[in-house]
Amino acid sequence: MMKLIKSLFAVAFFFAINTVSAQSIASKWPQLNDFQELLVKTFEPAGEGNFGPIKNSSEYLVEKAEALDVNTMPQDLRNPKADEAVVVLKRQTKLVAELVRTKASDVELMKSFQKLNETYDRLLSLYVPKK
């Protein structure tokens, strides 16, 4: 359990660092903004042990992920790695929803949800200037 808590803090820290770039990217791509807003509303409570929001919103999160069509992605954000990250993001969002449907354990759900969040962070990191 302690390992899970440490992992949550690490993911939350990474998410906080990328918030500014996430906002600028999401402002260019409204569908990504919608996905991001719901992801934050569900991930933060899950990190505190409250899985109600993700359990109640998992299908809605799938809808938001499905709206992330590379054809609606702004041209300046398109690249093969981003296209691939969107595909993986959709797949992982569906997996989280499936785990909710099958009433998987909270630990299993959180592991999958963390992978989804990490994929989202990887997508954002494609647009962060390298230092």
mmCIF file of N, CA and C in Angstrom:
data_model
loop_
_atom_site.group_PDB
_atom_site.id
_atom_site.type_symbol
_atom_site.label_atom_id
_atom_site.label_comp_id
_atom_site.label_asym_id
_atom_site.label_seq_id
_atom_site.Cartn_x
_atom_site.Cartn_y
_atom_site.Cartn_z
ATOM 1 N N MET A 1 0.827 -1.193 0.000
ATOM 2 C CA MET A 1 0.000 0.000 0.000
ATOM 3 C C MET A 1 0.875 1.261 0.000
ATOM 4 N N MET A 2 1.975 1.216 0.746
ATOM 5 C CA MET A 2 2.868 2.369 0.797
ATOM 6 C C MET A 2 3.459 2.650 -0.589
ATOM 7 N N LYS A 3 3.763 1.590 -1.322
ATOM 8 C CA LYS A 3 4.305 1.747 -2.670
ATOM 9 C C LYS A 3 3.281 2.453 -3.562
ATOM 10 N N LEU A 4 2.012 2.085 -3.405
ATOM 11 C CA LEU A 4 0.941 2.703 -4.182
ATOM 12 C C LEU A 4 0.841 4.187 -3.859
ATOM 13 N N ILE A 5 0.936 4.530 -2.591
ATOM 14 C CA ILE A 5 0.857 5.932 -2.176
ATOM 15 C C ILE A 5 2.027 6.720 -2.748
ATOM 16 N N LYS A 6 3.235 6.150 -2.681
ATOM 17 C CA LYS A 6 4.408 6.829 -3.243
ATOM 18 C C LYS A 6 4.243 7.034 -4.742
ATOM 19 N N SER A 7 3.705 6.035 -5.416
ATOM 20 C CA SER A 7 3.482 6.146 -6.855
ATOM 21 C C SER A 7 2.493 7.262 -7.163
ATOM 22 N N LEU A 8 1.458 7.354 -6.345
ATOM 23 C CA LEU A 8 0.457 8.399 -6.555
ATOM 24 C C LEU A 8 1.073 9.783 -6.399
ATOM 25 N N PHE A 9 1.912 9.942 -5.385
ATOM 26 C CA PHE A 9 2.565 11.227 -5.191
ATOM 27 C C PHE A 9 3.474 11.561 -6.364
ATOM 28 N N ALA A 10 4.191 10.583 -6.873
ATOM 29 C CA ALA A 10 5.080 10.812 -8.013
ATOM 30 C C ALA A 10 4.288 11.243 -9.243
ATOM 31 N N VAL A 11 3.185 10.566 -9.501
ATOM 32 C CA VAL A 11 2.343 10.911 -10.649
ATOM 33 C C VAL A 11 1.733 12.296 -10.457
ATOM 34 N N ALA A 12 1.251 12.579 -9.252
ATOM 35 C CA ALA A 12 0.657 13.893 -8.972
ATOM 36 C C ALA A 12 1.693 15.004 -9.160
ATOM 37 N N PHE A 13 2.923 14.767 -8.718
ATOM 38 C CA PHE A 13 3.984 15.757 -8.868
ATOM 39 C C PHE A 13 4.263 16.006 -10.350
ATOM 40 N N PHE A 14 4.382 14.928 -11.125
ATOM 41 C CA PHE A 14 4.633 15.062 -12.551
ATOM 42 C C PHE A 14 3.485 15.814 -13.221
ATOM 43 N N PHE A 15 2.260 15.490 -12.815
ATOM 44 C CA PHE A 15 1.082 16.148 -13.383
ATOM 45 C C PHE A 15 1.112 17.641 -13.073
ATOM 46 N N ALA A 16 1.475 17.996 -11.844
ATOM 47 C CA ALA A 16 1.522 19.404 -11.449
ATOM 48 C C ALA A 16 2.554 20.169 -12.264
ATOM 49 N N ILE A 17 3.687 19.554 -12.522
ATOM 50 C CA ILE A 17 4.747 20.196 -13.308
ATOM 51 C C ILE A 17 4.269 20.476 -14.730
ATOM 52 N N ASN A 18 3.484 19.569 -15.277
ATOM 53 C CA ASN A 18 3.045 19.705 -16.662
ATOM 54 C C ASN A 18 1.748 20.486 -16.824
ATOM 55 N N THR A 19 1.201 21.031 -15.750
ATOM 56 C CA THR A 19 -0.082 21.700 -15.828
ATOM 57 C C THR A 19 -0.067 22.878 -16.786
ATOM 58 N N VAL A 20 0.974 23.708 -16.752
ATOM 59 C CA VAL A 20 1.032 24.881 -17.612
ATOM 60 C C VAL A 20 1.050 24.473 -19.075
ATOM 61 N N SER A 21 1.909 23.522 -19.435
ATOM 62 C CA SER A 21 1.956 23.098 -20.835
ATOM 63 C C SER A 21 0.675 22.378 -21.215
ATOM 64 N N ALA A 22 0.094 21.658 -20.272
ATOM 65 C CA ALA A 22 -1.168 20.960 -20.545
ATOM 66 C C ALA A 22 -2.261 21.966 -20.877
ATOM 67 N N GLN A 23 -2.290 23.066 -20.147
ATOM 68 C CA GLN A 23 -3.314 24.071 -20.395
ATOM 69 C C GLN A 23 -3.148 24.702 -21.769
ATOM 70 N N SER A 24 -1.901 24.988 -22.161
ATOM 71 C CA SER A 24 -1.701 25.620 -23.462
ATOM 72 C C SER A 24 -2.004 24.655 -24.601
ATOM 73 N N ILE A 25 -1.635 23.397 -24.446
ATOM 74 C CA ILE A 25 -1.939 22.408 -25.473
ATOM 75 C C ILE A 25 -3.434 22.156 -25.536
ATOM 76 N N ALA A 26 -4.053 22.000 -24.366
ATOM 77 C CA ALA A 26 -5.490 21.736 -24.317
ATOM 78 C C ALA A 26 -6.294 22.913 -24.867
ATOM 79 N N SER A 27 -5.777 24.124 -24.728
ATOM 80 C CA SER A 27 -6.510 25.271 -25.275
ATOM 81 C C SER A 27 -6.515 25.242 -26.801
ATOM 82 N N LYS A 28 -5.500 24.618 -27.393
ATOM 83 C CA LYS A 28 -5.450 24.473 -28.846
ATOM 84 C C LYS A 28 -6.367 23.351 -29.332
ATOM 85 N N TRP A 29 -6.586 22.355 -28.481
ATOM 86 C CA TRP A 29 -7.334 21.162 -28.869
ATOM 87 C C TRP A 29 -8.451 20.952 -27.853
ATOM 88 N N PRO A 30 -9.646 21.490 -28.102
ATOM 89 C CA PRO A 30 -10.742 21.449 -27.131
ATOM 90 C C PRO A 30 -11.093 20.035 -26.643
ATOM 91 N N GLN A 31 -10.994 19.049 -27.512
ATOM 92 C CA GLN A 31 -11.310 17.675 -27.111
ATOM 93 C C GLN A 31 -10.327 17.176 -26.052
ATOM 94 N N LEU A 32 -9.066 17.585 -26.180
ATOM 95 C CA LEU A 32 -8.076 17.201 -25.180
ATOM 96 C C LEU A 32 -8.358 17.922 -23.867
ATOM 97 N N ASN A 33 -8.785 19.155 -23.954
ATOM 98 C CA ASN A 33 -9.153 19.906 -22.759
ATOM 99 C C ASN A 33 -10.289 19.199 -22.016
ATOM 100 N N ASP A 34 -11.292 18.747 -22.748
ATOM 101 C CA ASP A 34 -12.419 18.031 -22.131
ATOM 102 C C ASP A 34 -11.948 16.753 -21.445
ATOM 103 N N PHE A 35 -11.068 16.015 -22.112
ATOM 104 C CA PHE A 35 -10.529 14.780 -21.539
ATOM 105 C C PHE A 35 -9.739 15.106 -20.273
ATOM 106 N N GLN A 36 -8.890 16.114 -20.358
ATOM 107 C CA GLN A 36 -8.043 16.503 -19.233
ATOM 108 C C GLN A 36 -8.886 16.890 -18.017
ATOM 109 N N GLU A 37 -9.923 17.683 -18.229
ATOM 110 C CA GLU A 37 -10.768 18.116 -17.118
ATOM 111 C C GLU A 37 -11.381 16.928 -16.391
ATOM 112 N N LEU A 38 -11.896 15.966 -17.135
ATOM 113 C CA LEU A 38 -12.501 14.798 -16.507
ATOM 114 C C LEU A 38 -11.448 13.906 -15.865
ATOM 115 N N LEU A 39 -10.299 13.780 -16.497
ATOM 116 C CA LEU A 39 -9.217 12.978 -15.927
ATOM 117 C C LEU A 39 -8.800 13.534 -14.562
ATOM 118 N N VAL A 40 -8.655 14.835 -14.473
ATOM 119 C CA VAL A 40 -8.262 15.464 -13.205
ATOM 120 C C VAL A 40 -9.341 15.243 -12.146
ATOM 121 N N LYS A 41 -10.599 15.428 -12.535
ATOM 122 C CA LYS A 41 -11.712 15.275 -11.579
ATOM 123 C C LYS A 41 -11.832 13.853 -11.053
ATOM 124 N N THR A 42 -11.344 12.890 -11.804
ATOM 125 C CA THR A 42 -11.449 11.496 -11.363
ATOM 126 C C THR A 42 -10.152 10.982 -10.757
ATOM 127 N N PHE A 43 -9.009 11.465 -11.242
ATOM 128 C CA PHE A 43 -7.727 10.960 -10.757
ATOM 129 C C PHE A 43 -7.401 11.454 -9.356
ATOM 130 N N GLU A 44 -7.621 12.726 -9.110
ATOM 131 C CA GLU A 44 -7.287 13.271 -7.795
ATOM 132 C C GLU A 44 -8.027 12.558 -6.665
ATOM 133 N N PRO A 45 -9.349 12.362 -6.765
ATOM 134 C CA PRO A 45 -10.035 11.619 -5.692
ATOM 135 C C PRO A 45 -9.535 10.177 -5.567
ATOM 136 N N ALA A 46 -9.242 9.532 -6.696
ATOM 137 C CA ALA A 46 -8.740 8.149 -6.643
ATOM 138 C C ALA A 46 -7.417 8.103 -5.900
ATOM 139 N N GLY A 47 -6.595 9.110 -6.080
ATOM 140 C CA GLY A 47 -5.328 9.185 -5.381
ATOM 141 C C GLY A 47 -5.499 9.289 -3.872
ATOM 142 N N GLU A 48 -6.653 9.763 -3.457
ATOM 143 C CA GLU A 48 -6.967 9.879 -2.032
ATOM 144 C C GLU A 48 -7.774 8.688 -1.537
ATOM 145 N N GLY A 49 -7.961 7.689 -2.420
ATOM 146 C CA GLY A 49 -8.691 6.489 -2.024
ATOM 147 C C GLY A 49 -10.177 6.529 -2.319
ATOM 148 N N ASN A 50 -10.645 7.592 -2.968
ATOM 149 C CA ASN A 50 -12.062 7.711 -3.321
ATOM 150 C C ASN A 50 -12.231 7.328 -4.793
ATOM 151 N N PHE A 51 -12.690 6.105 -5.029
ATOM 152 C CA PHE A 51 -12.817 5.611 -6.398
ATOM 153 C C PHE A 51 -14.197 5.863 -6.997
ATOM 154 N N GLY A 52 -15.081 6.484 -6.225
ATOM 155 C CA GLY A 52 -16.429 6.786 -6.717
ATOM 156 C C GLY A 52 -16.437 7.580 -8.005
ATOM 157 N N PRO A 53 -15.669 8.690 -8.085
ATOM 158 C CA PRO A 53 -15.702 9.481 -9.318
ATOM 159 C C PRO A 53 -15.266 8.699 -10.561
ATOM 160 N N ILE A 54 -14.222 7.895 -10.456
ATOM 161 C CA ILE A 54 -13.810 7.141 -11.650
ATOM 162 C C ILE A 54 -14.820 6.046 -11.965
ATOM 163 N N LYS A 55 -15.358 5.421 -10.940
ATOM 164 C CA LYS A 55 -16.351 4.372 -11.182
ATOM 165 C C LYS A 55 -17.616 4.954 -11.816
ATOM 166 N N ASN A 56 -17.970 6.159 -11.407
ATOM 167 C CA ASN A 56 -19.169 6.796 -11.957
ATOM 168 C C ASN A 56 -18.931 7.437 -13.319
ATOM 169 N N SER A 57 -17.694 7.733 -13.650
ATOM 170 C CA SER A 57 -17.395 8.491 -14.877
ATOM 171 C C SER A 57 -16.579 7.724 -15.906
ATOM 172 N N SER A 58 -16.308 6.451 -15.674
ATOM 173 C CA SER A 58 -15.408 5.722 -16.577
ATOM 174 C C SER A 58 -15.933 5.672 -18.014
ATOM 175 N N GLU A 59 -17.233 5.470 -18.179
ATOM 176 C CA GLU A 59 -17.787 5.418 -19.547
ATOM 177 C C GLU A 59 -17.738 6.804 -20.202
ATOM 178 N N TYR A 60 -17.950 7.818 -19.418
ATOM 179 C CA TYR A 60 -17.872 9.187 -19.919
ATOM 180 C C TYR A 60 -16.434 9.517 -20.316
ATOM 181 N N LEU A 61 -15.474 9.011 -19.551
ATOM 182 C CA LEU A 61 -14.066 9.205 -19.881
ATOM 183 C C LEU A 61 -13.735 8.516 -21.213
ATOM 184 N N VAL A 62 -14.326 7.354 -21.448
ATOM 185 C CA VAL A 62 -14.144 6.663 -22.737
ATOM 186 C C VAL A 62 -14.676 7.545 -23.868
ATOM 187 N N GLU A 63 -15.853 8.141 -23.664
ATOM 188 C CA GLU A 63 -16.416 9.035 -24.688
ATOM 189 C C GLU A 63 -15.461 10.199 -24.978
ATOM 190 N N LYS A 64 -14.897 10.766 -23.919
ATOM 191 C CA LYS A 64 -13.966 11.884 -24.094
ATOM 192 C C LYS A 64 -12.706 11.426 -24.825
ATOM 193 N N ALA A 65 -12.231 10.224 -24.518
ATOM 194 C CA ALA A 65 -11.049 9.694 -25.194
ATOM 195 C C ALA A 65 -11.350 9.428 -26.664
ATOM 196 N N GLU A 66 -12.526 8.890 -26.953
ATOM 197 C CA GLU A 66 -12.893 8.604 -28.338
ATOM 198 C C GLU A 66 -12.989 9.883 -29.167
ATOM 199 N N ALA A 67 -13.278 10.996 -28.524
ATOM 200 C CA ALA A 67 -13.355 12.277 -29.232
ATOM 201 C C ALA A 67 -11.971 12.794 -29.628
ATOM 202 N N LEU A 68 -10.924 12.177 -29.094
ATOM 203 C CA LEU A 68 -9.555 12.583 -29.433
ATOM 204 C C LEU A 68 -9.152 11.957 -30.763
ATOM 205 N N ASP A 69 -9.727 12.452 -31.790
ATOM 206 C CA ASP A 69 -9.465 11.968 -33.132
ATOM 207 C C ASP A 69 -8.285 12.752 -33.707
ATOM 208 N N VAL A 70 -7.327 12.034 -34.261
ATOM 209 C CA VAL A 70 -6.161 12.732 -34.820
ATOM 210 C C VAL A 70 -6.569 13.706 -35.921
ATOM 211 N N ASN A 71 -7.729 13.497 -36.521
ATOM 212 C CA ASN A 71 -8.195 14.415 -37.560
ATOM 213 C C ASN A 71 -8.633 15.755 -36.989
ATOM 214 N N THR A 72 -8.985 15.795 -35.693
ATOM 215 C CA THR A 72 -9.364 17.059 -35.063
ATOM 216 C C THR A 72 -8.192 17.677 -34.316
ATOM 217 N N MET A 73 -7.086 16.947 -34.253
ATOM 218 C CA MET A 73 -5.882 17.458 -33.585
ATOM 219 C C MET A 73 -5.331 18.628 -34.399
ATOM 220 N N PRO A 74 -5.020 19.734 -33.744
ATOM 221 C CA PRO A 74 -4.417 20.848 -34.487
ATOM 222 C C PRO A 74 -3.164 20.393 -35.233
ATOM 223 N N GLN A 75 -3.005 20.885 -36.414
ATOM 224 C CA GLN A 75 -1.910 20.452 -37.285
ATOM 225 C C GLN A 75 -0.547 20.610 -36.612
ATOM 226 N N ASP A 76 -0.372 21.680 -35.841
ATOM 227 C CA ASP A 76 0.934 21.902 -35.222
ATOM 228 C C ASP A 76 1.214 20.935 -34.067
ATOM 229 N N LEU A 77 0.219 20.166 -33.643
ATOM 230 C CA LEU A 77 0.422 19.161 -32.597
ATOM 231 C C LEU A 77 0.616 17.757 -33.168
ATOM 232 N N ARG A 78 0.323 17.602 -34.453
ATOM 233 C CA ARG A 78 0.374 16.266 -35.066
ATOM 234 C C ARG A 78 1.798 15.816 -35.314
ATOM 235 N N ASN A 79 2.034 14.571 -34.939
ATOM 236 C CA ASN A 79 3.270 13.882 -35.268
ATOM 237 C C ASN A 79 3.028 12.398 -34.982
ATOM 238 N N PRO A 80 3.835 11.524 -35.542
ATOM 239 C CA PRO A 80 3.589 10.088 -35.364
ATOM 240 C C PRO A 80 3.542 9.645 -33.901
ATOM 241 N N LYS A 81 4.391 10.210 -33.046
ATOM 242 C CA LYS A 81 4.385 9.818 -31.638
ATOM 243 C C LYS A 81 3.098 10.253 -30.952
ATOM 244 N N ALA A 82 2.585 11.422 -31.303
ATOM 245 C CA ALA A 82 1.326 11.896 -30.727
ATOM 246 C C ALA A 82 0.173 11.020 -31.198
ATOM 247 N N ASP A 83 0.171 10.693 -32.494
ATOM 248 C CA ASP A 83 -0.879 9.818 -33.028
ATOM 249 C C ASP A 83 -0.883 8.486 -32.283
ATOM 250 N N GLU A 84 0.291 7.936 -32.049
ATOM 251 C CA GLU A 84 0.411 6.656 -31.341
ATOM 252 C C GLU A 84 -0.047 6.796 -29.884
ATOM 253 N N ALA A 85 0.336 7.890 -29.234
ATOM 254 C CA ALA A 85 -0.053 8.107 -27.836
ATOM 255 C C ALA A 85 -1.570 8.213 -27.697
ATOM 256 N N VAL A 86 -2.229 8.824 -28.665
ATOM 257 C CA VAL A 86 -3.688 8.941 -28.635
ATOM 258 C C VAL A 86 -4.327 7.558 -28.745
ATOM 259 N N VAL A 87 -3.795 6.710 -29.601
ATOM 260 C CA VAL A 87 -4.314 5.347 -29.743
ATOM 261 C C VAL A 87 -4.170 4.587 -28.425
ATOM 262 N N VAL A 88 -3.004 4.685 -27.805
ATOM 263 C CA VAL A 88 -2.756 4.004 -26.529
ATOM 264 C C VAL A 88 -3.659 4.582 -25.444
ATOM 265 N N LEU A 89 -3.828 5.881 -25.423
ATOM 266 C CA LEU A 89 -4.689 6.539 -24.444
ATOM 267 C C LEU A 89 -6.124 6.015 -24.540
ATOM 268 N N LYS A 90 -6.621 5.888 -25.753
ATOM 269 C CA LYS A 90 -7.974 5.362 -25.953
ATOM 270 C C LYS A 90 -8.082 3.926 -25.439
ATOM 271 N N ARG A 91 -7.087 3.118 -25.757
ATOM 272 C CA ARG A 91 -7.099 1.720 -25.339
ATOM 273 C C ARG A 91 -7.068 1.609 -23.807
ATOM 274 N N GLN A 92 -6.226 2.413 -23.175
ATOM 275 C CA GLN A 92 -6.117 2.351 -21.718
ATOM 276 C C GLN A 92 -7.369 2.889 -21.036
ATOM 277 N N THR A 93 -8.010 3.870 -21.639
ATOM 278 C CA THR A 93 -9.258 4.394 -21.085
ATOM 279 C C THR A 93 -10.335 3.315 -21.131
ATOM 280 N N LYS A 94 -10.388 2.575 -22.225
ATOM 281 C CA LYS A 94 -11.348 1.472 -22.331
ATOM 282 C C LYS A 94 -11.053 0.380 -21.307
ATOM 283 N N LEU A 95 -9.785 0.125 -21.038
ATOM 284 C CA LEU A 95 -9.407 -0.878 -20.045
ATOM 285 C C LEU A 95 -9.870 -0.457 -18.654
ATOM 286 N N VAL A 96 -9.687 0.801 -18.306
ATOM 287 C CA VAL A 96 -10.155 1.297 -17.009
ATOM 288 C C VAL A 96 -11.668 1.096 -16.903
ATOM 289 N N ALA A 97 -12.399 1.445 -17.946
ATOM 290 C CA ALA A 97 -13.858 1.277 -17.933
ATOM 291 C C ALA A 97 -14.242 -0.195 -17.795
ATOM 292 N N GLU A 98 -13.491 -1.063 -18.454
ATOM 293 C CA GLU A 98 -13.765 -2.504 -18.351
ATOM 294 C C GLU A 98 -13.518 -2.996 -16.924
ATOM 295 N N LEU A 99 -12.468 -2.520 -16.293
ATOM 296 C CA LEU A 99 -12.185 -2.902 -14.909
ATOM 297 C C LEU A 99 -13.302 -2.425 -13.981
ATOM 298 N N VAL A 100 -13.839 -1.255 -14.252
ATOM 299 C CA VAL A 100 -14.969 -0.756 -13.455
ATOM 300 C C VAL A 100 -16.184 -1.652 -13.674
ATOM 301 N N ARG A 101 -16.467 -1.988 -14.939
ATOM 302 C CA ARG A 101 -17.630 -2.842 -15.257
ATOM 303 C C ARG A 101 -17.537 -4.207 -14.593
ATOM 304 N N THR A 102 -16.319 -4.750 -14.539
ATOM 305 C CA THR A 102 -16.149 -6.100 -13.979
ATOM 306 C C THR A 102 -15.879 -6.078 -12.475
ATOM 307 N N LYS A 103 -15.988 -4.872 -11.893
ATOM 308 C CA LYS A 103 -15.807 -4.707 -10.447
ATOM 309 C C LYS A 103 -14.454 -5.215 -9.956
ATOM 310 N N ALA A 104 -13.410 -4.834 -10.678
ATOM 311 C CA ALA A 104 -12.043 -5.191 -10.284
ATOM 312 C C ALA A 104 -11.721 -4.517 -8.951
ATOM 313 N N SER A 105 -10.679 -5.000 -8.311
ATOM 314 C CA SER A 105 -10.276 -4.413 -7.029
ATOM 315 C C SER A 105 -9.807 -2.978 -7.240
ATOM 316 N N ASP A 106 -9.870 -2.187 -6.190
ATOM 317 C CA ASP A 106 -9.412 -0.806 -6.263
ATOM 318 C C ASP A 106 -7.928 -0.738 -6.599
ATOM 319 N N VAL A 107 -7.154 -1.680 -6.090
ATOM 320 C CA VAL A 107 -5.715 -1.702 -6.376
ATOM 321 C C VAL A 107 -5.486 -1.923 -7.875
ATOM 322 N N GLU A 108 -6.184 -2.889 -8.445
ATOM 323 C CA GLU A 108 -6.053 -3.175 -9.880
ATOM 324 C C GLU A 108 -6.532 -1.986 -10.709
ATOM 325 N N LEU A 109 -7.641 -1.403 -10.293
ATOM 326 C CA LEU A 109 -8.182 -0.242 -10.985
ATOM 327 C C LEU A 109 -7.187 0.922 -10.944
ATOM 328 N N MET A 110 -6.591 1.141 -9.784
ATOM 329 C CA MET A 110 -5.652 2.253 -9.640
ATOM 330 C C MET A 110 -4.405 2.037 -10.489
ATOM 331 N N LYS A 111 -3.910 0.820 -10.561
ATOM 332 C CA LYS A 111 -2.741 0.543 -11.407
ATOM 333 C C LYS A 111 -3.042 0.891 -12.864
ATOM 334 N N SER A 112 -4.200 0.483 -13.331
ATOM 335 C CA SER A 112 -4.578 0.763 -14.709
ATOM 336 C C SER A 112 -4.807 2.259 -14.927
ATOM 337 N N PHE A 113 -5.411 2.884 -13.939
ATOM 338 C CA PHE A 113 -5.680 4.318 -14.024
ATOM 339 C C PHE A 113 -4.380 5.111 -14.021
ATOM 340 N N GLN A 114 -3.394 4.655 -13.262
ATOM 341 C CA GLN A 114 -2.078 5.302 -13.255
ATOM 342 C C GLN A 114 -1.422 5.197 -14.632
ATOM 343 N N LYS A 115 -1.522 4.016 -15.258
ATOM 344 C CA LYS A 115 -0.952 3.855 -16.601
ATOM 345 C C LYS A 115 -1.621 4.804 -17.587
ATOM 346 N N LEU A 116 -2.926 4.957 -17.453
ATOM 347 C CA LEU A 116 -3.656 5.892 -18.307
ATOM 348 C C LEU A 116 -3.131 7.305 -18.095
ATOM 349 N N ASN A 117 -2.972 7.703 -16.854
ATOM 350 C CA ASN A 117 -2.475 9.039 -16.551
ATOM 351 C C ASN A 117 -1.045 9.228 -17.060
ATOM 352 N N GLU A 118 -0.219 8.192 -16.942
ATOM 353 C CA GLU A 118 1.155 8.264 -17.444
ATOM 354 C C GLU A 118 1.172 8.437 -18.960
ATOM 355 N N THR A 119 0.267 7.767 -19.658
ATOM 356 C CA THR A 119 0.177 7.912 -21.111
ATOM 357 C C THR A 119 -0.240 9.333 -21.473
ATOM 358 N N TYR A 120 -1.192 9.857 -20.720
ATOM 359 C CA TYR A 120 -1.607 11.243 -20.941
ATOM 360 C C TYR A 120 -0.416 12.182 -20.737
ATOM 361 N N ASP A 121 0.335 11.965 -19.667
ATOM 362 C CA ASP A 121 1.520 12.792 -19.403
ATOM 363 C C ASP A 121 2.557 12.656 -20.515
ATOM 364 N N ARG A 122 2.724 11.429 -21.048
ATOM 365 C CA ARG A 122 3.657 11.227 -22.165
ATOM 366 C C ARG A 122 3.202 12.013 -23.391
ATOM 367 N N LEU A 123 1.912 12.019 -23.643
ATOM 368 C CA LEU A 123 1.388 12.782 -24.768
ATOM 369 C C LEU A 123 1.733 14.258 -24.589
ATOM 370 N N LEU A 124 1.520 14.783 -23.399
ATOM 371 C CA LEU A 124 1.848 16.187 -23.143
ATOM 372 C C LEU A 124 3.341 16.453 -23.255
ATOM 373 N N SER A 125 4.146 15.508 -22.801
ATOM 374 C CA SER A 125 5.600 15.708 -22.805
ATOM 375 C C SER A 125 6.161 15.830 -24.221
ATOM 376 N N LEU A 126 5.412 15.373 -25.213
ATOM 377 C CA LEU A 126 5.865 15.516 -26.598
ATOM 378 C C LEU A 126 5.959 16.985 -27.019
ATOM 379 N N TYR A 127 5.270 17.837 -26.265
ATOM 380 C CA TYR A 127 5.203 19.253 -26.640
ATOM 381 C C TYR A 127 5.972 20.153 -25.693
ATOM 382 N N VAL A 128 6.639 19.563 -24.716
ATOM 383 C CA VAL A 128 7.440 20.347 -23.775
ATOM 384 C C VAL A 128 8.829 20.520 -24.385
ATOM 385 N N PRO A 129 9.281 21.755 -24.493
ATOM 386 C CA PRO A 129 10.613 21.968 -25.066
ATOM 387 C C PRO A 129 11.687 21.236 -24.256
ATOM 388 N N LYS A 130 12.604 20.612 -24.950
ATOM 389 C CA LYS A 130 13.715 19.898 -24.286
ATOM 390 C C LYS A 130 14.703 20.921 -23.763
ATOM 391 N N LYS A 131 15.183 20.683 -22.551
ATOM 392 C CA LYS A 131 16.151 21.619 -21.947
ATOM 393 C C LYS A 131 17.551 21.110 -22.124
#
